[in-house]
Amino acid sequence: MKILVVHEVNYLKKIIYEFQILPEILSMLGHDVTVIDYDDSWETAGNGDRSGLRTRIYVSVHRAYAGASVTVRRPGMIRLPVLSRVSAAITSGIETYRFLRSQSPDAILLYGLPTVGVQTYLAAQKFGVPVIFRSIDVLNQLVPWRALVPPTRLMERYIYNRVNAVATVTLHLKKHILSYGVPESRVRVLPSGVDTTMFSPGPRNTAVLEKWGIGAADPVILFMGTIYTFSGLDRVFSEFPRVLARHSAAKLLIVGCGDDEERLKTLAAQLGLTGNVIFGGLQSYADLPGIIRSCDVCINPFELNGITNDILPTKLFQYLACGKPVVATELPGTLPFLTGEQHGMIYCPLESFADCIADLLDDSQRRERLGRSGIQTTTSKYEWTRIAEQMISLIQESISSGLSFESN
């Protein structure tokens, strides 16, 4: 099949997650995949071009898999605050229309909404191309200003009730979609996954740790991913002395980057943790399994809010597939898939995080038992290829039915 993927983040620079993983798996399964993206990182890229309106085309792109080949088409925009989104909404719509007219894809997999959603759907209607919306977040919670929440909700209602199908990552997101009056028969739950051939158990690699000044015998706690203000790391920092009281050589390794990184670096210095909290920065996707294998405990201390309530972080599956125990806060969207210790997870509130971590560092047998449970869970249920095949089936079903939702 020829599949068009549309989103409003930077495919080439965004931390690797489903947006890159799923299209690249689809390409390796023999499908012709093109991505239309949006350069949401333009303000920090140091690009002097302030008004490039031409589409840039990148061929044979791969971020997650060397064997993948995806074409990325990036519509131009006016690189100025506010105007960037407004202009991108126009150029993305034009580029999508042109692509549908000239390339006749079989289906569209749509991730974005406020900037690219409505015009993508309208172009698809013009050319009779089915649209599957992939829901991985409550989109009205991601907008930068509260004034944008009501119009985003209106767009959610409009799109969800008109596309051919909605594939949500969690049951909670399915409930959110259904709240707009969408027929339940058109909403499927397809969770995130993990490549268990890549993310798999293995020995601790001391060379990986040495580059950050971590000793071969130091207990290592890993946080991996985008550093959001709601990541909960500030709470972990404040309680980390309790871990150090029991394991003085413990290191908290943070791999990734994000908006809250500089504030957290300052906080770590203020708390006297610079020798024990290491900011590893953004690492290549290929290096992540080796980093996870070299750690003792992995964490996901997200605070609960309108964004995190419904999500299923891919990093959890990556941790578990490498055989590492995970300490995490309870996210309602995650619990139906990873219910507890039988799946390699220990859930605890943020105020108890330090004690949970220290207890795990004290008990190697428990860590090993949790690790085995995590491996079993991921290999039996959440292999990415299996998830991709389910998405292919949904796309083929949408093509065959040729139906879209009734307007509500």
CSV table of N, CA and C in Angstrom, one decimal, residues 135-239:
chain,number,residue,atom,x,y,z
A,135,SER,N,-4.8,8.3,17.8
A,135,SER,CA,-4.9,9.1,19.0
A,135,SER,C,-3.9,8.6,20.1
A,136,ILE,N,-2.9,9.4,20.4
A,136,ILE,CA,-2.0,9.0,21.4
A,136,ILE,C,-2.0,10.0,22.6
A,137,ASP,N,-2.7,11.1,22.5
A,137,ASP,CA,-2.8,12.1,23.5
A,137,ASP,C,-4.2,12.7,23.5
A,138,VAL,N,-4.6,13.4,24.6
A,138,VAL,CA,-5.8,14.3,24.6
A,138,VAL,C,-5.3,15.6,24.0
A,139,LEU,N,-5.6,15.9,22.8
A,139,LEU,CA,-5.0,17.0,22.0
A,139,LEU,C,-5.3,18.3,22.6
A,140,ASN,N,-6.5,18.5,23.1
A,140,ASN,CA,-6.8,19.8,23.6
A,140,ASN,C,-6.1,20.2,24.9
A,141,GLN,N,-5.4,19.2,25.5
A,141,GLN,CA,-4.5,19.5,26.6
A,141,GLN,C,-3.1,19.8,26.2
A,142,LEU,N,-2.8,19.7,25.0
A,142,LEU,CA,-1.4,20.0,24.5
A,142,LEU,C,-1.2,21.4,24.0
A,143,VAL,N,-2.3,22.2,23.8
A,143,VAL,CA,-2.2,23.5,23.3
A,143,VAL,C,-1.5,24.4,24.3
A,144,PRO,N,-0.7,25.4,23.8
A,144,PRO,CA,0.1,26.3,24.7
A,144,PRO,C,-0.7,27.3,25.5
A,145,TRP,N,-1.9,27.7,25.0
A,145,TRP,CA,-2.7,28.6,25.7
A,145,TRP,C,-4.1,28.1,26.0
A,146,ARG,N,-4.6,28.4,27.2
A,146,ARG,CA,-6.0,27.9,27.5
A,146,ARG,C,-7.1,28.4,26.6
A,147,ALA,N,-6.9,29.6,26.0
A,147,ALA,CA,-7.9,30.1,25.1
A,147,ALA,C,-8.0,29.2,23.8
A,148,LEU,N,-7.0,28.4,23.6
A,148,LEU,CA,-7.1,27.5,22.4
A,148,LEU,C,-7.8,26.2,22.7
A,149,VAL,N,-8.1,25.9,24.0
A,149,VAL,CA,-8.7,24.6,24.3
A,149,VAL,C,-10.1,24.5,23.7
A,150,PRO,N,-11.0,25.4,23.8
A,150,PRO,CA,-12.3,25.3,23.2
A,150,PRO,C,-12.3,25.0,21.7
A,151,PRO,N,-11.5,25.9,20.9
A,151,PRO,CA,-11.5,25.6,19.5
A,151,PRO,C,-10.9,24.2,19.1
A,152,THR,N,-9.9,23.8,19.9
A,152,THR,CA,-9.3,22.5,19.7
A,152,THR,C,-10.3,21.4,19.9
A,153,ARG,N,-11.1,21.5,21.0
A,153,ARG,CA,-12.2,20.6,21.2
A,153,ARG,C,-13.2,20.5,20.1
A,154,LEU,N,-13.5,21.7,19.5
A,154,LEU,CA,-14.4,21.7,18.3
A,154,LEU,C,-13.8,20.9,17.2
A,155,MET,N,-12.5,21.1,17.0
A,155,MET,CA,-11.8,20.4,15.9
A,155,MET,C,-11.8,18.9,16.2
A,156,GLU,N,-11.6,18.5,17.4
A,156,GLU,CA,-11.6,17.1,17.8
A,156,GLU,C,-12.9,16.5,17.4
A,157,ARG,N,-14.0,17.2,17.8
A,157,ARG,CA,-15.3,16.7,17.5
A,157,ARG,C,-15.5,16.5,16.0
A,158,TYR,N,-15.1,17.5,15.3
A,158,TYR,CA,-15.3,17.5,13.8
A,158,TYR,C,-14.5,16.4,13.2
A,159,ILE,N,-13.3,16.2,13.5
A,159,ILE,CA,-12.4,15.2,12.9
A,159,ILE,C,-12.8,13.8,13.3
A,160,TYR,N,-13.0,13.6,14.6
A,160,TYR,CA,-13.3,12.2,15.1
A,160,TYR,C,-14.6,11.7,14.6
A,161,ASN,N,-15.5,12.5,14.3
A,161,ASN,CA,-16.8,12.1,13.8
A,161,ASN,C,-16.8,12.0,12.3
A,162,ARG,N,-15.7,12.2,11.6
A,162,ARG,CA,-15.7,12.2,10.2
A,162,ARG,C,-14.7,11.2,9.6
A,163,VAL,N,-13.6,11.0,10.3
A,163,VAL,CA,-12.6,10.1,9.7
A,163,VAL,C,-13.1,8.6,9.7
A,164,ASN,N,-12.5,7.8,8.9
A,164,ASN,CA,-13.0,6.4,8.8
A,164,ASN,C,-12.8,5.6,10.0
A,165,ALA,N,-11.8,5.8,10.8
A,165,ALA,CA,-11.5,5.1,12.0
A,165,ALA,C,-10.6,5.9,12.9
A,166,VAL,N,-10.7,5.6,14.2
A,166,VAL,CA,-9.8,6.2,15.2
A,166,VAL,C,-9.1,5.0,15.9
A,167,ALA,N,-7.8,5.0,15.9
A,167,ALA,CA,-7.0,4.0,16.7
A,167,ALA,C,-6.4,4.7,17.9
A,168,THR,N,-6.9,4.4,19.1
A,168,THR,CA,-6.4,5.0,20.3
A,168,THR,C,-5.3,4.1,20.9
A,169,VAL,N,-4.5,4.7,21.7
A,169,VAL,CA,-3.4,4.0,22.3
A,169,VAL,C,-3.8,3.4,23.7
A,170,THR,N,-4.9,3.9,24.3
A,170,THR,CA,-5.4,3.4,25.6
A,170,THR,C,-6.9,3.4,25.6
A,171,LEU,N,-7.4,2.6,26.6
A,171,LEU,CA,-8.9,2.6,26.8
A,171,LEU,C,-9.4,4.0,27.2
A,172,HIS,N,-8.6,4.7,28.0
A,172,HIS,CA,-9.0,6.0,28.5
A,172,HIS,C,-9.1,7.0,27.3
A,173,LEU,N,-8.2,6.9,26.4
A,173,LEU,CA,-8.3,7.7,25.2
A,173,LEU,C,-9.6,7.3,24.3
A,174,LYS,N,-9.9,6.0,24.3
A,174,LYS,CA,-11.1,5.6,23.6
A,174,LYS,C,-12.3,6.3,24.3
A,175,LYS,N,-12.4,6.3,25.6
A,175,LYS,CA,-13.5,7.0,26.3
A,175,LYS,C,-13.6,8.4,25.9
A,176,HIS,N,-12.4,9.1,25.8
A,176,HIS,CA,-12.4,10.5,25.4
A,176,HIS,C,-12.9,10.7,24.0
A,177,ILE,N,-12.6,9.8,23.1
A,177,ILE,CA,-13.1,9.9,21.7
A,177,ILE,C,-14.6,9.7,21.7
A,178,LEU,N,-15.0,8.7,22.4
A,178,LEU,CA,-16.5,8.3,22.5
A,178,LEU,C,-17.3,9.5,23.1
A,179,SER,N,-16.7,10.3,23.9
A,179,SER,CA,-17.4,11.4,24.6
A,179,SER,C,-17.9,12.4,23.6
A,180,TYR,N,-17.3,12.4,22.4
A,180,TYR,CA,-17.7,13.3,21.3
A,180,TYR,C,-18.8,12.7,20.4
A,181,GLY,N,-19.4,11.6,20.9
A,181,GLY,CA,-20.5,11.0,20.1
A,181,GLY,C,-20.1,10.1,19.0
A,182,VAL,N,-18.8,9.7,19.0
A,182,VAL,CA,-18.3,8.8,17.9
A,182,VAL,C,-18.8,7.4,18.1
A,183,PRO,N,-19.3,6.7,17.1
A,183,PRO,CA,-19.7,5.4,17.2
A,183,PRO,C,-18.6,4.4,17.7
A,184,GLU,N,-18.9,3.6,18.7
A,184,GLU,CA,-17.9,2.8,19.3
A,184,GLU,C,-17.3,1.8,18.3
A,185,SER,N,-18.1,1.4,17.3
A,185,SER,CA,-17.6,0.5,16.3
A,185,SER,C,-16.5,1.0,15.4
A,186,ARG,N,-16.3,2.3,15.5
A,186,ARG,CA,-15.2,2.9,14.6
A,186,ARG,C,-14.0,3.3,15.5
A,187,VAL,N,-14.0,2.9,16.7
A,187,VAL,CA,-12.8,3.2,17.6
A,187,VAL,C,-12.1,1.9,18.0
A,188,ARG,N,-10.9,1.8,17.7
A,188,ARG,CA,-10.1,0.6,18.1
A,188,ARG,C,-9.0,1.0,19.1
A,189,VAL,N,-8.7,0.1,20.0
A,189,VAL,CA,-7.5,0.3,20.9
A,189,VAL,C,-6.4,-0.5,20.4
A,190,LEU,N,-5.3,0.2,20.0
A,190,LEU,CA,-4.0,-0.4,19.6
A,190,LEU,C,-2.9,0.2,20.4
A,191,PRO,N,-2.5,-0.5,21.4
A,191,PRO,CA,-1.5,0.1,22.3
A,191,PRO,C,-0.1,0.3,21.7
A,192,SER,N,0.7,1.0,22.4
A,192,SER,CA,2.1,1.2,21.9
A,192,SER,C,2.8,-0.2,21.9
A,193,GLY,N,4.0,-0.3,21.4
A,193,GLY,CA,4.7,-1.5,21.4
A,193,GLY,C,6.2,-1.3,21.6
A,194,VAL,N,7.0,-2.4,21.3
A,194,VAL,CA,8.4,-2.3,21.5
A,194,VAL,C,9.0,-3.4,20.5
A,195,ASP,N,10.2,-3.0,20.0
A,195,ASP,CA,10.9,-4.0,19.2
A,195,ASP,C,11.7,-4.9,20.1
A,196,THR,N,11.3,-6.1,20.3
A,196,THR,CA,12.0,-6.9,21.3
A,196,THR,C,13.2,-7.6,20.8
A,197,THR,N,13.5,-7.5,19.5
A,197,THR,CA,14.8,-7.9,19.0
A,197,THR,C,15.9,-6.9,19.2
A,198,MET,N,15.4,-5.6,19.3
A,198,MET,CA,16.4,-4.5,19.6
A,198,MET,C,16.5,-4.3,21.1
A,199,PHE,N,15.3,-4.1,21.7
A,199,PHE,CA,15.3,-3.9,23.2
A,199,PHE,C,15.1,-5.3,23.8
A,200,SER,N,16.2,-5.8,24.3
A,200,SER,CA,16.3,-7.2,24.8
A,200,SER,C,17.3,-7.2,26.0
A,201,PRO,N,17.2,-8.2,26.8
A,201,PRO,CA,18.2,-8.3,27.9
A,201,PRO,C,19.6,-8.5,27.5
A,202,GLY,N,20.5,-8.0,28.3
A,202,GLY,CA,21.9,-8.1,27.9
A,202,GLY,C,22.8,-7.7,29.1
A,203,PRO,N,24.1,-7.9,29.0
A,203,PRO,CA,25.0,-7.6,30.1
A,203,PRO,C,25.1,-6.1,30.3
A,204,ARG,N,25.5,-5.7,31.5
A,204,ARG,CA,25.9,-4.3,31.8
A,204,ARG,C,27.1,-3.9,31.0
A,205,ASN,N,27.1,-2.8,30.4
A,205,ASN,CA,28.2,-2.3,29.6
A,205,ASN,C,28.9,-1.1,30.3
A,206,THR,N,30.0,-1.4,31.0
A,206,THR,CA,30.7,-0.4,31.8
A,206,THR,C,31.2,0.7,30.9
A,207,ALA,N,31.5,0.5,29.6
A,207,ALA,CA,32.0,1.5,28.8
A,207,ALA,C,30.9,2.6,28.6
A,208,VAL,N,29.6,2.2,28.5
A,208,VAL,CA,28.5,3.1,28.4
A,208,VAL,C,28.5,4.0,29.6
A,209,LEU,N,28.7,3.5,30.7
A,209,LEU,CA,28.6,4.3,32.0
A,209,LEU,C,29.8,5.2,32.2
A,210,GLU,N,31.0,4.7,31.7
A,210,GLU,CA,32.2,5.4,32.0
A,210,GLU,C,32.2,6.8,31.3
A,211,LYS,N,31.5,7.0,30.2
A,211,LYS,CA,31.5,8.3,29.5
A,211,LYS,C,30.8,9.3,30.3
A,212,TRP,N,30.0,8.9,31.3
A,212,TRP,CA,29.3,9.8,32.2
A,212,TRP,C,30.0,9.8,33.6
A,213,GLY,N,31.1,9.2,33.7
A,213,GLY,CA,31.8,9.2,35.0
A,213,GLY,C,31.1,8.3,36.0
A,214,ILE,N,30.3,7.3,35.6
A,214,ILE,CA,29.6,6.4,36.5
A,214,ILE,C,30.5,5.1,36.7
A,215,GLY,N,30.7,4.7,37.9
A,215,GLY,CA,31.5,3.6,38.2
A,215,GLY,C,30.9,2.3,37.8
A,216,ALA,N,31.7,1.2,37.6
A,216,ALA,CA,31.1,0.0,37.2
A,216,ALA,C,30.2,-0.6,38.2
A,217,ALA,N,30.4,-0.3,39.5
A,217,ALA,CA,29.6,-0.9,40.6
A,217,ALA,C,28.6,0.0,41.1
A,218,ASP,N,28.5,1.2,40.6
A,218,ASP,CA,27.5,2.2,41.1
A,218,ASP,C,26.1,1.8,40.7
A,219,PRO,N,25.2,1.8,41.7
A,219,PRO,CA,23.8,1.6,41.4
A,219,PRO,C,23.3,2.7,40.5
A,220,VAL,N,22.6,2.4,39.4
A,220,VAL,CA,22.1,3.4,38.4
A,220,VAL,C,20.6,3.3,38.2
A,221,ILE,N,20.0,4.5,38.4
A,221,ILE,CA,18.6,4.7,38.2
A,221,ILE,C,18.4,5.5,36.9
A,222,LEU,N,17.6,5.0,36.0
A,222,LEU,CA,17.4,5.6,34.7
A,222,LEU,C,16.1,6.3,34.5
A,223,PHE,N,16.1,7.5,34.0
A,223,PHE,CA,14.9,8.2,33.4
A,223,PHE,C,15.2,8.5,32.0
A,224,MET,N,14.4,8.1,31.1
A,224,MET,CA,14.6,8.3,29.7
A,224,MET,C,13.4,8.9,29.0
A,225,GLY,N,13.7,9.9,28.1
A,225,GLY,CA,12.6,10.5,27.4
A,225,GLY,C,12.6,12.0,27.4
A,226,THR,N,11.5,12.6,26.9
A,226,THR,CA,11.4,14.1,26.9
A,226,THR,C,11.2,14.6,28.3
A,227,ILE,N,11.9,15.7,28.6
A,227,ILE,CA,11.9,16.2,30.0
A,227,ILE,C,10.8,17.3,30.0
A,228,TYR,N,9.6,16.9,30.5
A,228,TYR,CA,8.5,17.9,30.6
A,228,TYR,C,8.5,18.5,32.0
A,229,THR,N,7.7,19.5,32.1
A,229,THR,CA,7.5,20.1,33.5
A,229,THR,C,6.7,19.1,34.4
A,230,PHE,N,6.0,18.2,33.8
A,230,PHE,CA,5.2,17.3,34.5
A,230,PHE,C,5.9,15.9,34.7
A,231,SER,N,7.2,15.9,34.3
A,231,SER,CA,7.9,14.6,34.4
A,231,SER,C,8.1,14.1,35.8
A,232,GLY,N,7.9,15.0,36.8
A,232,GLY,CA,8.1,14.5,38.2
A,232,GLY,C,9.5,14.4,38.7
A,233,LEU,N,10.5,14.8,37.9
A,233,LEU,CA,11.9,14.7,38.3
A,233,LEU,C,12.2,15.6,39.4
A,234,ASP,N,11.6,16.8,39.5
A,234,ASP,CA,11.9,17.7,40.6
A,234,ASP,C,11.6,17.1,41.9
A,235,ARG,N,10.5,16.3,41.9
A,235,ARG,CA,10.1,15.6,43.2
A,235,ARG,C,11.1,14.5,43.5
A,236,VAL,N,11.5,13.8,42.5
A,236,VAL,CA,12.5,12.7,42.7
A,236,VAL,C,13.8,13.3,43.2
A,237,PHE,N,14.2,14.5,42.6
A,237,PHE,CA,15.4,15.2,43.1
A,237,PHE,C,15.3,15.5,44.6
A,238,SER,N,14.2,16.0,45.0
A,238,SER,CA,14.0,16.5,46.4
A,238,SER,C,14.1,15.3,47.4
A,239,GLU,N,13.7,14.1,46.9
A,239,GLU,CA,13.7,12.9,47.8
A,239,GLU,C,14.9,12.1,47.6
